Short mmCIF file of C-alpha atoms in Angstrom, two decimals:
data_model
loop_
_atom_site.label_atom_id
_atom_site.label_comp_id
_atom_site.label_asym_id
_atom_site.label_seq_id
_atom_site.Cartn_x
_atom_site.Cartn_y
_atom_site.Cartn_z
CA UNK P 10 53.62 9.18 103.86
CA UNK P 11 51.25 10.67 106.14
CA UNK P 12 52.62 8.91 109.06
CA UNK P 13 56.15 9.47 108.22
CA UNK P 14 55.54 13.18 107.95
CA UNK P 15 53.70 13.30 111.06
CA UNK P 16 56.64 11.69 112.48
CA UNK P 17 58.97 14.12 111.02
CA UNK P 18 56.85 16.90 112.37
CA UNK P 19 56.62 15.52 115.78
CA UNK P 20 60.44 15.05 115.85
CA UNK P 21 61.31 18.49 114.62
CA UNK P 22 59.03 20.21 117.30
CA UNK P 23 60.74 17.90 120.01
CA UNK P 24 64.35 18.71 119.13
CA UNK P 25 63.49 22.46 118.36
CA UNK P 26 61.26 23.71 120.91
CA UNK P 27 60.65 21.38 124.02
CA UNK P 28 63.14 22.14 126.70
CA UNK P 29 62.35 18.70 128.60
CA UNK P 30 62.30 15.49 126.92
CA UNK P 31 59.81 13.80 129.15
CA UNK P 32 57.21 16.63 128.20
CA UNK P 33 54.34 14.82 126.38
CA UNK P 34 53.60 16.09 122.85
CA UNK P 35 50.07 14.74 121.53
CA UNK P 36 48.57 15.50 118.03
CA UNK P 37 46.23 18.13 119.44
CA UNK P 38 48.69 19.49 122.11
CA UNK P 39 48.23 23.21 121.64
CA UNK P 40 51.80 24.73 120.48
CA UNK P 41 51.49 28.12 120.44
CA UNK P 42 48.58 29.15 122.38
CA UNK P 43 50.39 27.22 125.40
CA UNK P 44 53.72 28.84 125.00
CA UNK P 45 55.73 25.95 123.69
CA UNK P 46 56.16 27.63 120.49
CA UNK P 47 56.31 31.66 120.49
CA UNK P 48 55.44 33.39 117.31
CA UNK P 49 59.07 34.11 116.64
CA UNK P 50 60.55 30.69 116.58
CA UNK P 51 57.56 29.39 114.55
CA UNK P 52 59.85 30.91 111.67
CA UNK P 53 61.99 27.81 112.22
CA UNK P 54 58.92 25.50 111.80
CA UNK P 55 57.87 26.94 108.54
CA UNK P 56 61.25 26.98 107.17
CA UNK P 57 61.71 23.11 108.04
CA UNK P 58 58.40 22.46 106.30
CA UNK P 59 59.39 24.53 103.09
CA UNK P 60 62.74 23.17 102.75
CA UNK P 61 61.70 19.69 103.65
CA UNK P 62 58.67 19.21 101.52
CA UNK P 63 59.43 21.79 98.85
CA UNK P 64 56.16 23.78 99.36
CA UNK P 65 56.13 27.49 100.03
CA UNK P 66 53.63 29.12 102.56
CA UNK P 67 52.46 32.64 102.59
CA UNK P 68 52.27 34.48 105.78
CA UNK P 69 48.67 34.52 105.94
CA UNK P 70 48.71 30.70 105.78
CA UNK P 71 51.34 30.12 108.16
CA UNK P 72 49.24 31.65 110.90
CA UNK P 73 49.37 31.08 114.66
CA UNK P 74 46.10 29.05 114.14
CA UNK P 75 47.53 26.75 111.57
CA UNK P 76 50.65 26.02 113.70
CA UNK P 77 48.80 25.64 116.95
CA UNK P 78 48.99 21.65 116.95
CA UNK P 79 50.54 18.79 115.04
CA UNK P 80 47.12 18.07 113.78
CA UNK P 81 46.40 21.54 112.15
CA UNK P 82 50.14 21.73 110.92
CA UNK P 83 49.38 18.36 108.92
CA UNK P 84 46.22 19.83 107.59
CA UNK P 85 47.86 22.74 106.23
CA UNK P 86 50.80 20.63 104.78
CA UNK P 87 48.44 18.35 103.24
CA UNK P 88 46.50 21.08 101.41
CA UNK P 89 49.86 22.72 100.25
CA UNK P 90 51.12 19.30 99.02
CA UNK P 91 47.87 18.71 97.13
CA UNK P 92 48.01 22.22 95.59
CA UNK P 93 51.57 21.25 94.30
CA UNK P 94 50.33 18.47 92.57
CA UNK H 7 29.63 58.67 122.47
CA UNK H 8 30.52 54.98 121.13
CA UNK H 9 31.69 53.60 124.38
CA UNK H 10 28.43 51.75 124.66
CA UNK H 11 27.54 49.50 127.57
CA UNK H 12 28.31 46.65 125.28
CA UNK H 13 31.70 47.92 124.87
CA UNK H 14 31.97 47.98 128.66
CA UNK H 15 30.63 44.71 129.12
CA UNK H 16 33.07 43.15 126.67
CA UNK H 17 36.09 44.69 128.50
CA UNK H 18 34.81 43.89 131.84
CA UNK H 19 34.25 40.08 130.67
CA UNK H 20 38.18 40.26 129.53
CA UNK H 21 39.20 41.41 132.76
CA UNK H 22 36.87 38.65 134.39
CA UNK H 23 38.77 35.92 132.42
CA UNK H 24 42.28 37.65 133.34
CA UNK H 25 41.31 37.32 136.98
CA UNK H 26 39.79 34.03 136.58
CA UNK H 27 42.80 32.60 135.28
CA UNK H 28 44.82 33.78 138.36
CA UNK H 29 46.74 36.35 136.13
CA UNK H 30 45.11 39.78 137.43
CA UNK H 31 47.96 42.24 138.32
CA UNK H 32 46.67 43.48 141.76
CA UNK H 33 48.72 46.36 142.42
CA UNK H 34 50.08 47.32 146.24
CA UNK H 35 50.17 50.98 146.88
CA UNK H 36 53.53 52.07 148.17
CA UNK H 37 53.06 54.94 150.75
CA UNK H 38 56.79 55.90 151.26
CA UNK H 39 59.85 56.40 149.13
CA UNK H 40 61.48 53.29 147.47
CA UNK H 41 63.86 51.60 149.88
CA UNK H 42 64.52 48.56 151.84
CA UNK H 43 61.63 49.38 154.35
CA UNK H 44 58.45 50.43 152.65
CA UNK H 45 55.04 51.39 153.83
CA UNK H 46 52.52 49.26 151.68
CA UNK H 47 48.64 49.36 151.43
CA UNK H 48 47.48 45.90 150.72
CA UNK H 49 44.83 44.74 150.23
CA UNK H 50 43.41 48.24 149.20
CA UNK H 51 41.94 50.16 152.00
CA UNK H 52 43.77 48.34 154.37
CA UNK H 53 45.86 50.07 157.12
CA UNK H 54 49.31 50.53 155.56
CA UNK H 55 52.04 48.23 157.14
CA UNK H 56 55.63 48.41 157.11
CA UNK H 57 57.56 45.77 155.10
CA UNK H 58 60.77 44.77 153.67
CA UNK H 59 61.15 45.27 149.89
CA UNK H 60 62.59 42.16 148.31
CA UNK H 61 61.08 43.04 144.70
CA UNK H 62 62.52 46.04 143.58
CA UNK H 63 65.06 46.65 140.72
CA UNK H 64 67.00 48.86 143.23
CA UNK H 65 70.13 47.07 143.11
CA UNK H 66 72.23 49.49 144.10
CA UNK H 67 69.96 51.10 146.79
CA UNK H 68 70.29 54.38 144.93
CA UNK H 69 66.59 54.99 144.13
CA UNK H 70 66.35 57.19 147.12
CA UNK H 71 70.10 57.72 147.85
CA UNK H 72 70.51 61.37 149.48
CA UNK H 73 73.46 62.13 147.07
CA UNK H 74 71.04 61.21 144.09
CA UNK H 75 68.00 62.93 145.36
CA UNK H 76 70.27 66.14 146.06
CA UNK H 77 71.57 65.87 142.74
CA UNK H 78 68.01 65.64 141.12
CA UNK H 79 66.93 68.79 143.40
CA UNK H 80 69.84 70.51 141.96
CA UNK H 81 68.87 69.54 138.49
CA UNK H 82 65.23 70.68 138.91
CA UNK H 83 66.33 74.25 140.83
CA UNK H 84 68.92 74.98 137.95
CA UNK H 85 67.30 73.58 134.80
CA UNK H 86 63.43 73.07 135.75
CA UNK H 87 61.07 70.38 135.71
CA UNK H 88 60.62 69.35 132.14
CA UNK H 89 61.98 70.15 128.61
CA UNK H 90 58.73 70.53 127.00
CA UNK H 91 59.99 69.29 123.78
CA UNK H 92 61.53 66.61 121.97
CA UNK H 93 65.31 66.50 121.66
CA UNK H 94 65.90 67.79 117.89
CA UNK H 95 63.63 70.80 118.32
CA UNK H 96 64.60 72.51 121.38
CA UNK H 97 64.82 69.86 124.02
CA UNK H 98 68.63 69.12 124.25
CA UNK H 99 70.76 70.50 126.89
CA UNK H 100 74.35 70.46 127.43
CA UNK H 101 73.59 68.09 130.46
CA UNK H 102 72.07 65.36 128.18
CA UNK H 103 75.32 65.48 126.15
CA UNK H 104 77.27 65.40 129.11
CA UNK H 105 75.39 62.34 130.38
CA UNK H 106 75.74 60.38 127.12
CA UNK H 107 79.46 60.96 126.81
CA UNK H 108 79.77 59.68 130.55
CA UNK H 109 77.67 56.62 129.93
CA UNK H 110 79.48 55.61 126.78
CA UNK H 111 82.70 55.90 128.40
CA UNK H 112 81.29 53.99 131.42
CA UNK H 113 80.22 50.90 129.05
CA UNK H 114 83.23 51.41 127.18
CA UNK H 115 81.77 52.17 123.91
CA UNK H 116 82.24 54.84 121.22
CA UNK H 117 78.98 56.90 122.00
CA UNK H 118 75.56 56.52 123.52
CA UNK H 119 71.96 57.99 123.07
CA UNK H 120 69.44 58.62 125.76
CA UNK H 121 65.80 57.56 125.49
CA UNK H 122 62.76 57.98 127.78
CA UNK H 123 63.12 54.32 128.75
CA UNK H 124 64.92 51.20 127.77
CA UNK H 125 61.67 50.00 126.26
CA UNK H 126 61.71 52.92 123.96
CA UNK H 127 65.52 52.34 123.24
CA UNK H 128 64.63 48.70 122.17
CA UNK H 129 61.68 49.61 120.23
CA UNK H 130 63.62 52.05 118.26
CA UNK H 131 66.80 50.20 117.38
CA UNK H 132 65.78 47.35 115.13
CA UNK H 133 63.66 49.18 112.74
CA UNK H 134 66.55 51.72 112.20
CA UNK H 135 69.52 49.31 111.68
CA UNK H 136 67.90 46.39 109.96
CA UNK H 137 65.41 45.38 106.86
CA UNK H 138 64.44 42.47 105.33
CA UNK H 139 67.90 41.39 103.76
CA UNK H 140 69.04 40.91 107.50
CA UNK H 141 68.15 38.42 110.25
CA UNK H 142 67.78 38.96 113.78
CA UNK H 143 68.56 35.79 115.99
CA UNK H 144 67.09 36.12 119.37
CA UNK H 145 67.58 34.27 122.41
CA UNK H 146 63.97 32.92 123.41
CA UNK H 147 63.91 34.63 126.81
CA UNK H 148 64.59 38.10 125.67
CA UNK H 149 62.70 41.02 127.31
CA UNK H 150 59.35 41.82 126.08
CA UNK H 151 60.64 45.50 124.63
CA UNK H 152 63.15 43.68 122.51
CA UNK H 153 60.43 41.49 120.98
CA UNK H 154 58.35 44.27 120.54
CA UNK H 155 61.17 46.29 118.80
CA UNK H 156 61.91 43.36 116.46
CA UNK H 157 58.34 43.12 115.64
CA UNK H 158 58.43 46.58 114.45
CA UNK H 159 61.33 45.83 111.93
CA UNK H 160 61.04 44.05 108.50
CA UNK H 161 64.07 42.04 109.22
CA UNK H 162 63.78 38.20 109.03
CA UNK H 163 63.83 36.59 112.30
CA UNK H 164 64.29 33.40 114.16
CA UNK H 165 65.13 32.36 117.78
CA UNK H 166 67.45 29.80 119.57
CA UNK H 167 66.91 28.32 122.84
CA UNK H 168 67.66 29.89 126.09
CA UNK H 169 71.56 30.63 126.42
CA UNK H 170 71.91 27.61 124.23
CA UNK H 171 75.19 28.23 121.90
CA UNK H 172 74.99 24.80 120.00
CA UNK H 173 71.53 25.79 119.05
CA UNK H 174 72.48 29.27 118.18
CA UNK H 175 75.23 28.00 115.97
CA UNK H 176 72.83 25.56 114.05
CA UNK H 177 70.85 28.80 113.48
CA UNK H 178 73.79 31.18 112.43
CA UNK H 179 75.01 28.18 109.86
CA UNK H 180 71.49 28.02 108.54
CA UNK H 181 70.93 31.95 108.07
CA UNK H 182 74.49 32.75 107.01
CA UNK H 183 74.15 32.27 103.11
CA UNK H 184 70.46 34.05 103.60
CA UNK H 185 71.61 37.31 104.98
CA UNK H 186 73.29 40.47 104.57
CA UNK H 187 73.81 41.22 108.26
CA UNK H 188 73.04 38.98 111.17
CA UNK H 189 72.45 40.31 114.80
CA UNK H 190 72.46 38.02 117.78
CA UNK H 191 70.13 39.61 120.36
CA UNK H 192 70.06 38.66 123.88
CA UNK H 193 69.59 40.18 127.39
CA UNK H 194 72.98 40.12 129.48
CA UNK H 195 70.73 38.87 132.57
CA UNK H 196 67.55 36.88 132.08
CA UNK H 197 65.15 38.85 134.49
CA UNK H 198 63.09 36.00 135.43
CA UNK H 199 65.71 33.35 136.01
CA UNK H 200 68.53 35.45 136.88
CA UNK H 201 70.97 33.63 134.81
CA UNK H 202 73.74 35.28 132.41
CA UNK H 203 73.91 35.12 128.81
CA UNK H 204 77.27 33.30 127.87
CA UNK H 205 78.54 36.12 126.22
CA UNK H 206 81.94 34.83 125.84
CA UNK H 207 80.84 32.05 123.91
CA UNK H 208 78.19 34.19 122.00
CA UNK H 209 80.99 36.53 121.09
CA UNK H 210 83.07 33.80 119.72
CA UNK H 211 80.18 32.46 117.42
CA UNK H 212 79.66 36.08 116.24
CA UNK H 213 83.15 36.19 115.19
CA UNK H 214 83.03 32.95 113.37
CA UNK H 215 79.79 33.79 111.48
CA UNK H 216 80.40 37.51 111.10
CA UNK H 217 77.38 38.57 113.13
CA UNK H 218 76.68 41.41 115.14
CA UNK H 219 75.86 41.35 118.96
CA UNK H 220 73.38 43.18 120.74
CA UNK H 221 72.75 42.85 124.39
CA UNK H 222 70.14 44.47 126.48
CA UNK H 223 72.00 44.68 129.99
CA UNK H 224 69.20 46.35 131.92
CA UNK H 225 69.64 43.86 134.85
CA UNK H 226 73.29 44.06 134.90
CA UNK H 227 74.67 47.44 134.45
CA UNK H 228 75.94 48.85 137.53
CA UNK H 229 76.73 45.83 139.39
CA UNK H 230 77.52 42.75 137.42
CA UNK H 231 81.19 42.60 136.43
CA UNK H 232 84.04 43.38 138.70
CA UNK H 233 83.37 47.09 138.38
CA UNK H 234 79.87 47.03 137.56
CA UNK H 235 80.45 47.55 133.78
CA UNK H 236 77.63 44.58 133.10
CA UNK H 237 77.73 41.33 131.47
CA UNK H 238 80.41 42.10 128.95
CA UNK H 239 82.70 43.04 131.76
CA UNK H 240 81.72 39.72 133.42
CA UNK H 241 82.80 37.79 130.59
CA UNK H 242 85.75 39.95 129.55
CA UNK H 243 84.21 40.84 126.15
CA UNK H 244 83.81 44.55 126.67
CA UNK H 245 85.22 45.40 123.13
CA UNK H 246 83.59 42.40 121.50
CA UNK H 247 79.73 43.40 122.12
CA UNK H 248 78.64 45.69 119.39
CA UNK H 249 75.76 47.39 120.83
CA UNK H 250 74.45 47.52 124.48
CA UNK H 251 71.01 48.79 125.29
CA UNK H 252 70.34 49.36 129.03
CA UNK H 253 68.45 51.51 131.44
CA UNK H 254 68.73 54.23 134.30
CA UNK H 255 65.67 52.70 135.63
CA UNK H 256 67.03 50.12 137.71
CA UNK H 257 70.30 50.25 139.48
CA UNK H 258 71.26 53.59 137.84
CA UNK H 259 68.89 55.53 140.30
CA UNK H 260 65.85 53.78 139.41
CA UNK H 261 63.79 56.70 137.88
CA UNK H 262 63.58 56.21 134.17
CA UNK H 263 65.58 56.59 131.02
CA UNK H 264 67.29 54.19 128.50
CA UNK H 265 70.45 54.16 126.75
CA UNK H 266 71.73 52.55 123.58
CA UNK H 267 75.58 52.64 123.68
CA UNK H 268 77.79 51.41 120.57
CA UNK H 269 79.42 52.83 117.31
CA UNK H 270 78.66 56.44 116.36
CA UNK H 271 77.04 55.48 113.29
CA UNK H 272 74.36 53.57 115.34
CA UNK H 273 73.50 56.58 117.71
CA UNK H 274 73.63 58.87 114.83
CA UNK H 275 71.26 56.73 112.86
CA UNK H 276 68.88 56.55 115.80
CA UNK H 277 69.14 60.54 116.38
CA UNK H 278 67.73 60.63 112.92
CA UNK H 279 65.55 57.99 112.55
CA UNK H 280 64.48 56.05 116.10
CA UNK H 281 60.72 56.80 116.20
CA UNK H 282 60.57 56.78 119.95
CA UNK H 283 63.49 59.29 120.17
CA UNK H 284 62.34 61.57 117.51
CA UNK H 285 58.64 61.89 118.93
CA UNK H 286 59.19 61.74 122.85
CA UNK H 287 60.07 64.43 125.27
CA UNK H 288 63.68 64.78 126.21
CA UNK H 289 64.61 62.86 129.62
CA UNK H 290 63.85 65.70 132.12
CA UNK H 291 66.79 67.71 133.77
CA UNK H 292 66.37 66.21 137.39
CA UNK H 293 66.85 62.96 136.00
CA UNK H 294 69.74 63.90 133.95
CA UNK H 295 71.27 65.48 136.90
CA UNK H 296 70.58 62.59 139.03
CA UNK H 297 71.75 60.13 136.58
CA UNK H 298 75.12 61.97 136.48
CA UNK H 299 75.67 61.64 140.18
CA UNK H 300 74.88 58.09 139.95
CA UNK H 301 77.61 57.65 137.14
CA UNK H 302 80.06 59.31 139.73
CA UNK H 303 78.90 57.16 142.37
CA UNK H 304 79.40 53.60 140.60
CA UNK H 305 82.80 54.90 138.92
CA UNK H 306 84.27 55.85 142.28
CA UNK H 307 83.93 52.65 144.25
CA UNK H 308 82.73 49.30 143.93
CA UNK H 309 81.55 49.00 147.42
CA UNK H 310 78.06 49.03 146.53
CA UNK H 311 78.02 46.18 144.05
CA UNK H 312 80.46 44.28 146.24
CA UNK H 313 77.98 44.29 149.16
CA UNK H 314 75.15 43.37 146.71
CA UNK H 315 77.32 40.49 145.75
CA UNK H 316 77.58 39.43 149.09
CA UNK H 317 74.06 39.88 149.92
CA UNK H 318 72.96 37.73 147.08
CA UNK H 319 75.38 35.10 148.01
CA UNK H 320 74.42 34.80 151.58
CA UNK H 321 70.71 34.65 150.58
CA UNK H 322 71.19 31.95 148.22
CA UNK H 323 73.01 29.78 150.54
CA UNK H 324 70.63 30.40 153.48
CA UNK H 325 67.43 29.56 151.04
CA UNK H 326 69.28 26.53 149.60
CA UNK H 327 70.05 25.27 152.99
CA UNK H 328 66.44 25.76 154.04
CA UNK H 329 65.57 23.14 151.23
CA UNK H 330 63.96 25.79 148.57
CA UNK H 331 64.57 25.17 144.78
CA UNK H 332 66.20 27.97 143.48
CA UNK H 333 67.40 28.60 139.97
CA UNK H 334 71.29 28.31 140.33
CA UNK H 335 72.90 31.58 139.26
CA UNK H 336 75.27 34.34 140.88
CA UNK H 337 72.99 37.33 140.37
CA UNK H 338 70.72 39.19 143.00
CA UNK H 339 67.74 37.92 140.99
CA UNK H 340 67.03 34.81 142.70
CA UNK H 341 63.90 32.69 141.68
CA UNK H 342 62.24 30.60 144.27
CA UNK H 343 60.49 28.02 142.10
CA UNK H 344 57.17 26.87 143.07
CA UNK H 345 55.56 25.46 139.76
CA UNK H 346 51.98 26.15 140.50
CA UNK H 347 50.77 29.77 139.72
CA UNK H 348 48.27 29.58 142.73
CA UNK H 349 50.89 28.64 145.11
CA UNK H 350 53.28 31.32 144.21
CA UNK H 351 50.61 33.98 144.62
CA UNK H 352 49.49 32.45 147.82
CA UNK H 353 53.02 32.33 149.19
CA UNK H 354 53.65 35.88 147.92
CA UNK H 355 50.49 36.93 150.07
CA UNK H 356 51.41 35.15 153.15
CA UNK H 357 54.97 36.57 153.03
CA UNK H 358 53.56 40.06 152.95
CA UNK H 359 51.58 39.35 156.31
CA UNK H 360 55.01 38.22 157.51
CA UNK H 361 56.40 41.62 156.53
CA UNK H 362 58.22 40.35 153.39
CA UNK H 363 57.13 42.13 150.16
CA UNK H 364 57.69 39.67 147.29
CA UNK H 365 55.77 38.69 144.09
CA UNK H 366 54.68 35.49 142.62
CA UNK H 367 55.14 35.26 138.73
CA UNK H 368 53.33 32.89 136.45
CA UNK H 369 52.56 32.34 132.93
CA UNK H 370 52.71 34.08 130.50
CA UNK H 371 55.55 35.94 132.39
CA UNK H 372 57.14 32.51 132.72
CA UNK H 373 56.75 29.65 130.98
CA UNK H 374 53.69 27.29 132.06
CA UNK H 375 54.28 25.01 135.08
CA UNK H 376 57.28 27.32 136.08
CA UNK H 377 55.62 29.80 138.41
CA UNK H 378 58.06 31.30 140.92
CA UNK H 379 58.63 33.85 143.60
CA UNK H 380 61.50 35.93 142.26
CA UNK H 381 63.29 37.77 145.16
CA UNK H 382 65.56 40.68 144.28
CA UNK H 383 68.29 41.56 146.44
CA UNK H 384 69.56 45.13 147.03
CA UNK H 385 72.93 46.57 148.25
CA UNK H 386 70.69 48.63 150.98
CA UNK H 387 69.69 45.26 152.58
CA UNK H 388 71.59 44.58 155.87
CA UNK H 389 72.30 41.09 157.00
CA UNK H 390 69.30 41.20 159.33
CA UNK H 391 66.85 42.11 156.63
CA UNK H 392 68.14 38.92 154.84
CA UNK H 393 68.00 36.79 158.06
CA UNK H 394 64.21 37.76 158.39
CA UNK H 395 63.15 37.27 155.00
CA UNK H 396 64.70 33.87 155.05
CA UNK H 397 63.08 33.03 158.44
CA UNK H 398 59.67 34.14 156.85
CA UNK H 399 60.25 32.05 153.76
CA UNK H 400 61.13 29.02 156.26
CA UNK H 401 57.68 29.72 158.15
CA UNK H 402 55.39 30.04 155.11
CA UNK H 403 57.12 27.45 152.99
CA UNK H 404 56.57 24.79 155.79
CA UNK H 405 52.93 25.88 156.00
CA UNK H 406 52.28 25.53 152.40
CA UNK H 407 54.01 22.38 152.20
CA UNK H 408 56.86 23.79 149.86
CA UNK H 409 59.43 22.57 152.32
CA UNK H 410 59.47 20.05 155.24
#
């Protein structure tokens, strides 16, 4: 599940945000602080996660820090999934 | 006094970080009027030198045009320097109303409203027109003022990839069932790349999904389109764009002032609820008077925009032939792509020594790794000015290894 989840998130980020297919995207690549994802377009990612995983994140939880890398997104998503159980 | 030495130190450290990141905005002092040939003091304290200006938004060369300065002078003499008030108290003159009517007519809209700047216009509009039931879909490269305006508003927001209508359509599909009103927000010309938003396709999508379209045409009004009416005219969709925001601070005289043009209800809502409108002094008489003359000039003939078009094409052809990597396009904004921020700044500095004033742009103004020098052509440039600029680019480009 975890690997599958990570793959889905990476695929979404690639398709939604990366202008250049050859761009490297590691688990700790800064997304927001490096300008790959701006604070407006972050909405798409939040919505994708909420719809795909059936979770709900408050604006405070969906902070720029929490969305700044694949790793930090995974951490938040795992927390939300655990709360759901 | 709470501005302690610790606070001072904190701010100094921040400035140092900005400088170390190569992002410090080192201003050059212009010791002459704004025009093609300007006198610049740079570095500070050095002897001012005459250079050719290739980085102003003076697209039609009207910033210091004799007719325009004479009109400003007339406005100053007849109506004074400032209004000393906001519009709804005692800051509205008949001339404000006259200019709003002229601009609306020029842009093919029902009505128009003036702001101190287009930044103010963009800061005002979203909060007034949209709330949490609505969705704003913006191009990812829109101007900072639109972003700030959207931030001030409670509407839901999302963005689409630059000028990518397939991506925009996906967003429209997704948001359509979730919104009362959807408004697509885009620049007409993207100021860092000089490319045009595909307004014909955007208007088609807007029709299909029942969305409004708002275009900031600041880098287009006066010179894009066959008669200079901007990107809506260029794409043949003047009657299909709902709201245009634009500036008097670029092609239209270059002083200051912003405009929202659109349906009368929109301008009336802004007159009643637009915070930057309600709480800012009225645009001063010399600017209103000069702007009226500018609208005459750009309405009477297309001579200036035609010359600008020729200048931009000529510069692009010459630079392309010299081997520089340009963002392809047809506007007078010509980005010379360099990639590296330091290289862009070094090249701009060397070009200044060759008598050509341009500026290097780097992150966060442009995406990381896409540093460039943005060259802006003007109708006031003559062929020999452009030749001199191209020669300087070739000389410096070879020295810095940008071209062979």
